[in-house]
């Protein structure tokens, strides 16, 4: 006897639901999810402060030079030979300064690696002592849309910074 697909599909769904109710009902404990602003935890450490200051300085200096280049570019076809020379000088200055800032940031990398390890240890310690089984970076979770809402009491940032000291 052939079964009709129209009859078989609903029976399959009902059977699946019925088997789901037969499964054992062992309750798993609730898992606590916490959030940490990793950037704040890193910035609370000397290496993080040093990196932030270096980045601000680089952004300011290179940004000002870039604005000058864009102002020359905005002239379009009305650009003079002197403007072209100034633009070339500005571009080479930007490249040299960017290379120097990259070198400074590279020198800072071992300190940042140690700061990241200290931050991981602090977050892990705070999470374990407060019963959190999952901790997420607050900024990444918000930016990605992974988490839309979280209560304020799930933020472990202050406790992690305190654990660093």
Short mmCIF file of C-alpha atoms in Angstrom, two decimals:
data_model
loop_
_atom_site.label_atom_id
_atom_site.label_comp_id
_atom_site.label_asym_id
_atom_site.label_seq_id
_atom_site.Cartn_x
_atom_site.Cartn_y
_atom_site.Cartn_z
CA UNK A 1 0.00 0.00 0.00
CA UNK A 2 1.43 3.39 -1.00
CA UNK A 3 1.27 6.25 1.49
CA UNK A 4 0.36 9.61 0.21
CA UNK A 5 2.92 12.39 0.90
CA UNK A 6 0.13 14.62 2.22
CA UNK A 7 -0.63 12.04 4.88
CA UNK A 8 2.97 11.08 5.65
CA UNK A 9 4.30 14.60 6.35
CA UNK A 10 1.87 15.44 9.19
CA UNK A 11 2.38 11.99 10.70
CA UNK A 12 6.15 12.54 10.72
CA UNK A 13 5.75 15.86 12.53
CA UNK A 14 3.39 14.37 15.12
CA UNK A 15 5.73 11.42 15.67
CA UNK A 16 8.70 13.72 16.18
CA UNK A 17 6.79 15.80 18.70
CA UNK A 18 5.57 12.68 20.45
CA UNK A 19 9.09 11.28 20.77
CA UNK A 20 10.28 14.61 22.14
CA UNK A 21 7.88 14.30 25.05
CA UNK A 22 9.14 10.81 25.87
CA UNK A 23 12.75 11.97 26.30
CA UNK A 24 14.04 12.17 29.87
CA UNK A 25 13.46 15.51 31.52
CA UNK A 26 16.73 15.94 33.32
CA UNK A 27 17.06 19.62 34.05
CA UNK A 28 20.28 21.28 33.19
CA UNK A 29 21.37 24.05 35.50
CA UNK A 30 20.89 27.57 34.24
CA UNK A 31 24.01 29.06 32.75
CA UNK A 32 24.94 32.61 33.61
CA UNK A 33 26.18 34.81 30.79
CA UNK A 34 28.30 37.85 31.55
CA UNK A 35 29.78 40.68 29.54
CA UNK A 36 33.08 42.52 29.76
CA UNK A 37 34.26 45.63 27.94
CA UNK A 38 37.65 44.22 27.00
CA UNK A 39 38.88 47.58 25.69
CA UNK A 40 38.28 49.12 29.14
CA UNK A 41 40.07 46.27 30.89
CA UNK A 42 43.06 46.66 28.58
CA UNK A 43 43.00 50.47 28.92
CA UNK A 44 43.13 50.12 32.70
CA UNK A 45 46.63 48.67 32.42
CA UNK A 46 49.81 50.69 31.78
CA UNK A 47 50.44 49.08 28.36
CA UNK A 48 46.86 49.78 27.32
CA UNK A 49 47.14 53.41 28.38
CA UNK A 50 50.41 53.73 26.48
CA UNK A 51 48.87 52.21 23.35
CA UNK A 52 45.79 54.45 23.53
CA UNK A 53 47.96 57.56 23.90
CA UNK A 54 50.11 56.49 20.96
CA UNK A 55 47.04 55.81 18.81
CA UNK A 56 45.49 59.20 19.70
CA UNK A 57 48.74 60.98 18.88
CA UNK A 58 49.05 59.13 15.56
CA UNK A 59 45.42 59.75 14.62
CA UNK A 60 45.71 63.45 15.40
CA UNK A 61 48.99 64.00 13.59
CA UNK A 62 48.22 61.86 10.56
CA UNK A 63 44.65 63.16 10.42
CA UNK A 64 45.85 66.76 10.20
CA UNK A 65 48.24 65.88 7.38
CA UNK A 66 45.52 63.94 5.58
CA UNK A 67 43.18 66.95 5.77
CA UNK A 68 45.84 69.05 4.06
CA UNK A 69 46.16 66.48 1.27
CA UNK A 70 42.37 66.36 0.83
CA UNK A 71 42.23 70.16 0.69
CA UNK A 72 44.73 70.12 -2.18
CA UNK A 73 42.84 67.28 -3.90
CA UNK A 74 39.60 69.29 -3.61
CA UNK A 75 41.05 71.90 -5.95
CA UNK A 76 40.74 69.37 -8.75
CA UNK A 77 41.96 70.68 -12.08
CA UNK A 78 42.83 74.09 -10.57
CA UNK A 79 45.80 72.52 -8.77
CA UNK A 80 49.10 74.34 -9.29
CA UNK A 81 52.61 72.95 -9.58
CA UNK A 82 53.36 74.22 -6.07
CA UNK A 83 50.27 72.39 -4.78
CA UNK A 84 51.44 69.20 -6.48
CA UNK A 85 54.85 69.51 -4.83
CA UNK A 86 53.26 70.22 -1.45
CA UNK A 87 50.94 67.23 -1.87
CA UNK A 88 53.85 64.93 -2.72
CA UNK A 89 55.74 66.18 0.34
CA UNK A 90 52.69 65.67 2.57
CA UNK A 91 52.10 62.14 1.27
CA UNK A 92 55.72 61.13 1.85
CA UNK A 93 55.56 62.70 5.34
CA UNK A 94 52.39 60.74 6.12
CA UNK A 95 54.01 57.50 4.95
CA UNK A 96 57.16 58.12 7.01
CA UNK A 97 55.22 59.04 10.16
CA UNK A 98 52.87 56.07 9.75
CA UNK A 99 55.88 53.77 9.44
CA UNK A 100 57.39 55.30 12.61
CA UNK A 101 54.12 54.85 14.53
CA UNK A 102 53.86 51.25 13.32
CA UNK A 103 57.37 50.61 14.63
CA UNK A 104 56.46 52.08 18.02
CA UNK A 105 53.31 49.93 18.18
CA UNK A 106 55.35 46.86 17.24
CA UNK A 107 57.74 47.59 20.12
CA UNK A 108 54.73 47.84 22.42
CA UNK A 109 53.35 44.46 21.32
CA UNK A 110 55.08 42.31 24.01
CA UNK A 111 53.62 44.56 26.71
CA UNK A 112 50.19 44.32 25.10
CA UNK A 113 50.43 40.54 24.94
CA UNK A 114 51.16 40.47 28.67
CA UNK A 115 48.27 42.89 29.29
CA UNK A 116 45.91 40.65 27.29
CA UNK A 117 46.96 37.61 29.32
CA UNK A 118 46.43 39.53 32.56
CA UNK A 119 42.99 40.65 31.33
CA UNK A 120 42.06 37.07 30.40
CA UNK A 121 43.15 35.84 33.83
CA UNK A 122 41.19 38.59 35.61
CA UNK A 123 38.02 37.97 33.58
CA UNK A 124 38.29 34.22 34.08
CA UNK A 125 38.80 34.62 37.83
CA UNK A 126 35.83 36.99 38.21
CA UNK A 127 33.61 34.79 36.04
CA UNK A 128 34.43 31.61 37.96
CA UNK A 129 34.03 33.23 41.36
CA UNK A 130 30.61 34.62 40.40
CA UNK A 131 29.30 31.48 38.71
CA UNK A 132 29.39 32.68 35.10
CA UNK A 133 29.85 29.94 32.53
CA UNK A 134 30.01 32.25 29.51
CA UNK A 135 31.59 35.72 29.22
CA UNK A 136 31.39 37.76 26.03
CA UNK A 137 33.05 40.98 24.89
CA UNK A 138 30.32 43.58 25.34
CA UNK A 139 31.36 45.65 22.32
CA UNK A 140 31.60 42.68 19.96
CA UNK A 141 28.24 41.33 21.12
CA UNK A 142 26.56 44.71 20.62
CA UNK A 143 28.21 45.48 17.26
CA UNK A 144 27.46 42.08 15.79
CA UNK A 145 23.84 42.14 16.88
CA UNK A 146 24.43 38.89 18.73
CA UNK A 147 23.06 40.41 21.93
CA UNK A 148 20.30 42.96 21.80
CA UNK A 149 19.67 43.37 25.52
CA UNK A 150 21.54 42.49 28.68
CA UNK A 151 20.86 43.55 32.24
CA UNK A 152 23.41 45.84 33.86
CA UNK A 153 24.20 43.26 36.54
CA UNK A 154 25.73 41.00 33.87
CA UNK A 155 28.58 43.50 33.26
CA UNK A 156 31.78 42.20 34.84
CA UNK A 157 34.05 44.99 33.58
CA UNK A 158 34.50 46.82 36.90
CA UNK A 159 35.14 43.56 38.75
CA UNK A 160 37.71 42.47 36.15
CA UNK A 161 39.53 45.80 36.40
CA UNK A 162 39.52 45.48 40.19
CA UNK A 163 40.90 41.94 39.89
CA UNK A 164 43.82 43.27 37.85
CA UNK A 165 45.08 45.30 40.78
#
